[in-house]
Coordinates of C-alpha atoms and ligand atoms in Angstrom, one line a residue:
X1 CA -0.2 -0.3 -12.7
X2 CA 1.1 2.6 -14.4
X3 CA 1.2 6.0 -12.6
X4 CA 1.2 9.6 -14.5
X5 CA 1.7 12.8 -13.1
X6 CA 0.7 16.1 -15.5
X7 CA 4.2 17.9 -14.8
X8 CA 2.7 21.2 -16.3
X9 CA 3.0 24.6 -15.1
X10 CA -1.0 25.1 -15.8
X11 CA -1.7 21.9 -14.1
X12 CA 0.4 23.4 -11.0
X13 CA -1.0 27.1 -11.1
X14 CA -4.6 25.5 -11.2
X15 CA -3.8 23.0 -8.8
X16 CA -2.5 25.5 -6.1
X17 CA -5.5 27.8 -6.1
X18 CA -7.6 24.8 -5.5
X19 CA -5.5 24.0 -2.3
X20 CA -6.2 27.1 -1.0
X21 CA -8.5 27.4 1.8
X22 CA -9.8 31.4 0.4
X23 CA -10.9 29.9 -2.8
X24 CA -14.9 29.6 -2.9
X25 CA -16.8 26.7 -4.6
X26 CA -17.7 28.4 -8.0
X27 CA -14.0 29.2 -8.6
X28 CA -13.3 25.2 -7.1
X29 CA -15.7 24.3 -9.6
X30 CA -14.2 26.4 -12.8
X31 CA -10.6 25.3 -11.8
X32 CA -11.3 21.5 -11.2
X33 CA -13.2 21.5 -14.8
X34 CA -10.3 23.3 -16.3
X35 CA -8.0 21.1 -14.7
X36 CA -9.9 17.9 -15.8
X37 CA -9.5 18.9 -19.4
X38 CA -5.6 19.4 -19.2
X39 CA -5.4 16.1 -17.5
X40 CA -7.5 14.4 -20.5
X41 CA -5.3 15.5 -23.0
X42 CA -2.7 13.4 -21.5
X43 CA -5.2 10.2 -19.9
X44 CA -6.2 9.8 -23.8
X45 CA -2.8 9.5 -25.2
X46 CA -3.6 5.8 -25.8
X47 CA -7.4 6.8 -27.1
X48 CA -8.0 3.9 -30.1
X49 CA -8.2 5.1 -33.2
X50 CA -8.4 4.4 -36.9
X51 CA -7.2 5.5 -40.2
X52 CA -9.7 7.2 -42.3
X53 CA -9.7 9.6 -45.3
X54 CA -11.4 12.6 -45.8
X55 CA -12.1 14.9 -48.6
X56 CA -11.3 18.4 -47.4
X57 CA -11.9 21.3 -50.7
X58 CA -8.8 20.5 -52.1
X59 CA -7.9 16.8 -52.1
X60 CA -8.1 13.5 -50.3
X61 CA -6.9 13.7 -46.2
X62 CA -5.3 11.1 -44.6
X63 CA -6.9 11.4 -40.8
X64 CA -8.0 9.7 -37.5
X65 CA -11.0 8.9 -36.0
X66 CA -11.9 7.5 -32.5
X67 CA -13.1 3.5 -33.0
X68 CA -16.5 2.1 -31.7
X69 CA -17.4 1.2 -29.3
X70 CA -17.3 4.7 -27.8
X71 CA -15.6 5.1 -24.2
X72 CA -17.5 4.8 -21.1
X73 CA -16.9 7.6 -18.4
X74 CA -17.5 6.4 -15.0
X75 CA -17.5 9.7 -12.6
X76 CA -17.5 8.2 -9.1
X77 CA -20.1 10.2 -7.6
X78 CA -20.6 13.1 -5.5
X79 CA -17.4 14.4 -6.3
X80 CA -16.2 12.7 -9.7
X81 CA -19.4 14.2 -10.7
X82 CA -17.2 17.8 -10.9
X83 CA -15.2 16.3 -13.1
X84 CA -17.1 14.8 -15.7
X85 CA -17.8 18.1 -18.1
X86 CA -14.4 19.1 -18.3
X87 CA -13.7 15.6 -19.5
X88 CA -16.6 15.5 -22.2
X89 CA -15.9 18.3 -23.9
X90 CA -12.8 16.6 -25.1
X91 CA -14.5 13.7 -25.3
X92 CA -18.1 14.2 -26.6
X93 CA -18.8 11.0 -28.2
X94 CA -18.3 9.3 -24.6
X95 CA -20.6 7.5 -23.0
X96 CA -21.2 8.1 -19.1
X97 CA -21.3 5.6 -16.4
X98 CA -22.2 6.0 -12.8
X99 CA -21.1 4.8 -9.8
X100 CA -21.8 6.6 -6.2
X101 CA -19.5 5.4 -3.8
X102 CA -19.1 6.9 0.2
X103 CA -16.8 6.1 2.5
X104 CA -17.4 6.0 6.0
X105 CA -16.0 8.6 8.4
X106 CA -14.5 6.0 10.6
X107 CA -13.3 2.6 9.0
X108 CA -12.3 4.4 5.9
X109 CA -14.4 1.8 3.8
X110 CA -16.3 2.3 0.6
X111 CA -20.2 2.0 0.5
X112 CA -21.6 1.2 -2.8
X113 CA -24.9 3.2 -3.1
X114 CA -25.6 3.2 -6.9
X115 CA -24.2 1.5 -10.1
X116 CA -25.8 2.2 -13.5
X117 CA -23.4 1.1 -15.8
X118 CA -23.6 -1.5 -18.8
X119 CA -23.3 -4.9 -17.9
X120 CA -20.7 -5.8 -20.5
X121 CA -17.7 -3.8 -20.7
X122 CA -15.9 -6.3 -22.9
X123 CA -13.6 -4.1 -25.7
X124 CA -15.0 -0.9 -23.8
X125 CA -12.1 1.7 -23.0
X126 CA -12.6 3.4 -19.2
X127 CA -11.9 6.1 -17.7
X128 CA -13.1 6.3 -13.9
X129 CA -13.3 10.3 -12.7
X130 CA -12.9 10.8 -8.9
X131 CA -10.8 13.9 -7.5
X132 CA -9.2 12.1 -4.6
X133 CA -7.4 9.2 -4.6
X134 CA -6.8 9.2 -0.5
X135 CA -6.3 5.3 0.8
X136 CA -7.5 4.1 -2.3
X137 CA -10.4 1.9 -1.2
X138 CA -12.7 3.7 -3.3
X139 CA -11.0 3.6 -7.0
X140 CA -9.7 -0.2 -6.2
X141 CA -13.3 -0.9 -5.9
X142 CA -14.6 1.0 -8.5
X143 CA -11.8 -0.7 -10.8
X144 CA -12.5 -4.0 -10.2
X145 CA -16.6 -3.2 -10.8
X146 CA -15.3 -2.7 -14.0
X147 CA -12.9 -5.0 -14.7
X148 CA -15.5 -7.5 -13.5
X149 CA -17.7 -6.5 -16.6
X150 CA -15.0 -7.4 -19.2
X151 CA -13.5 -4.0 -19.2
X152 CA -9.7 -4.6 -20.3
X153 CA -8.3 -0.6 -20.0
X154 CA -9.0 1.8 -17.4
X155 CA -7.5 5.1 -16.7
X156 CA -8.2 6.7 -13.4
X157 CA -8.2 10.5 -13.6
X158 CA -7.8 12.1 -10.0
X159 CA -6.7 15.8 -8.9
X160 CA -4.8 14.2 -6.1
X161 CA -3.1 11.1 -5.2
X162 CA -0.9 9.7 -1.9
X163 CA 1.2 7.6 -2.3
X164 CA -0.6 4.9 0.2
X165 CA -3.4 5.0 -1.8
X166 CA -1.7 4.9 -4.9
X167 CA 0.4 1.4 -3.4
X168 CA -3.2 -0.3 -2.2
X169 CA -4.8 0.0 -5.3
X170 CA -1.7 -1.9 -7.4
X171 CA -1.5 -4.4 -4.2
X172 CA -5.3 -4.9 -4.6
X173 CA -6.0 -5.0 -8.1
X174 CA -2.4 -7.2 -8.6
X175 CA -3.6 -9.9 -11.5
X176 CA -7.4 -8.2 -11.5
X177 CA -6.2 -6.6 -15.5
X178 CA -3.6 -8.5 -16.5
X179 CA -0.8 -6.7 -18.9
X180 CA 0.2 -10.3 -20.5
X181 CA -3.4 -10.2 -22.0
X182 CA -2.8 -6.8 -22.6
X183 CA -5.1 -5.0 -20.3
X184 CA -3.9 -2.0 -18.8
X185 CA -5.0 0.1 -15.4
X186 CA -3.4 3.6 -15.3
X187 CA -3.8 6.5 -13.1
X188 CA -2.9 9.9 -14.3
X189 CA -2.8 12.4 -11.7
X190 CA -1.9 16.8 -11.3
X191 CA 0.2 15.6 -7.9
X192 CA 1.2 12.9 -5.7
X193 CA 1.1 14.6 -2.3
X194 CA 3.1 13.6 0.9
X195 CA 0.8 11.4 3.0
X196 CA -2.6 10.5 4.5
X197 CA -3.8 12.0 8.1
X198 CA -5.2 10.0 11.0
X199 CA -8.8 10.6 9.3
X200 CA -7.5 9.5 5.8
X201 CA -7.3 12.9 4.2
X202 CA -4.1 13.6 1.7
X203 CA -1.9 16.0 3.3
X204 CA -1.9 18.8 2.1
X205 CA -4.2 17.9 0.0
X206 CA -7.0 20.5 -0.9
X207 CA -9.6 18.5 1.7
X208 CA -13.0 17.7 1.1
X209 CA -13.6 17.6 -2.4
X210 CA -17.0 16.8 -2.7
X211 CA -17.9 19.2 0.4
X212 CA -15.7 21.7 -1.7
X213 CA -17.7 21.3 -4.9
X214 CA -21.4 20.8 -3.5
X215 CA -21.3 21.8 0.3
X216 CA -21.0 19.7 3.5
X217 CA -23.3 16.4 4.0
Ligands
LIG301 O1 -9.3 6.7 -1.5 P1 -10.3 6.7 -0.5 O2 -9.8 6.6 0.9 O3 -11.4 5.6 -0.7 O4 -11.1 8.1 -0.5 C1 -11.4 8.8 -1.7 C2 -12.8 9.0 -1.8 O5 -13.3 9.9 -0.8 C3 -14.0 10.9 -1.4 O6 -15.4 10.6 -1.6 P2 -16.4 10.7 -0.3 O7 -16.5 9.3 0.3 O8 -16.1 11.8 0.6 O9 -17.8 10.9 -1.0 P3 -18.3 12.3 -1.8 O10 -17.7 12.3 -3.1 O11 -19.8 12.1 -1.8 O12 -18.0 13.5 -0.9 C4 -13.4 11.1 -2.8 O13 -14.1 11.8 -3.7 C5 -13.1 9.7 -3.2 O14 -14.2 9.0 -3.8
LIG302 O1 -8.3 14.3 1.4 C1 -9.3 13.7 1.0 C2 -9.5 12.3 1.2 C3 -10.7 11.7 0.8 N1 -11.6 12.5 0.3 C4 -11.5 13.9 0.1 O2 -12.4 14.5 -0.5 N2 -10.3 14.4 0.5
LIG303 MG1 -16.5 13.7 0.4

């Protein structure tokens, strides 16, 4: 698994006023969409692409366009759900997956609670859109939905990351997408924060995400 942090200093200023406590949900909202887009640019580095020419007023253009079959999205609801504008807008030809995925308070574990995706993923580029990636149970799961579908690429795009979660999800997905077939599982990431609490939050972390976004369950 391969890991990217955004080292950017709009990706950091962003990132800081979402930590902070004083800022209120339609700001959270505005920054994590803003965010979401400076983190694309970088998550579709690898984007596929072909060669095509076009005729601009003048002469014949050598250019690039974005292959078929189109991307799938997969915003891991509630809280991906933030995410998933700031990523279309880059990415308009996109198609959009969803998964809703909760996990419980006190084991930690993910609940799967809905899943409309397409059944065959084979050749389809992902990119999975959930804010925190805390002990990892949550995007390990929603990878290997995917991966079980045919899907041979898939980028996570989170806010956050700690580095527990960030070692459970290559420990559980080890030989899930193999890179000697050429499958690839990245995560690209604003931070990679110190730790997890006793109640599985990232510390600092920014908190609740989805409670920050939406309001509390
Ligand atoms: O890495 P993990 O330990 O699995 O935790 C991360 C998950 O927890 C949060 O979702 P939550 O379960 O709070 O649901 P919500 O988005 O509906 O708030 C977050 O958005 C991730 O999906
Ligand atoms: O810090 C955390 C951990 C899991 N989910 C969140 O929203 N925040
Ligand atoms: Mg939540």
């Amino acid at each position: 698994m391969e890991t990217l942090v955004v080292d950017h200093p709009l990706v950091a200023h962003k990132l800081t006023t979402l930590r902070d406590a004083g800022t209120d949900s339609p700001t959270f909202r505005r920054l994590t969409d803003e965010l979401v887009t400076l983190l694309t640019y970088e998550a579709t580095r690898d984007i596929r692409v072909a060669d095509v020419t076009v005729q601009t007023p003048l002469k014949v253009a050598e250019g690039t366009r974005l292959t078929r079959p189109a991307p799938l999205v997969v915003p891991i609801l509630r809280a991906g759900l933030g995410m998933l504008e700031g990523m279309t807008r880059l990415l308009p030809t996109a198609e959009v997956g969803f998964v809703g995925m909760a996990r419980d308070e006190h084991t930690l574990q993910p609940a799967t609670y809905a899943d409309r995706m397409p059944g065959d993923l084979s050749g389809r580029q992902c990119f999975v859109l959930d804010p925190m990636l805390a002990t990892g149970g949550t995007l390990a799961a929603a990878v290997r939905m995917l991966s079980d579908r045919g899907a041979d690429s898939v980028t996570a795009i989170c806010l956050l990351a700690a580095p527990e979660g960030l070692e459970t999800v290559a420990e559980k997905l080890a030989g899930t997408l193999d890179p000697e077939s050429g499958a690839t599982l990245r995560v690209v990431t604003a931070a990679i924060d110190e730790r997890l609490d006793g109640r599985g939050f990232i510390l600092p972390g920014l908190g609740d995400a989805g409670d920050r976004l939406y309001g509390s369950l």
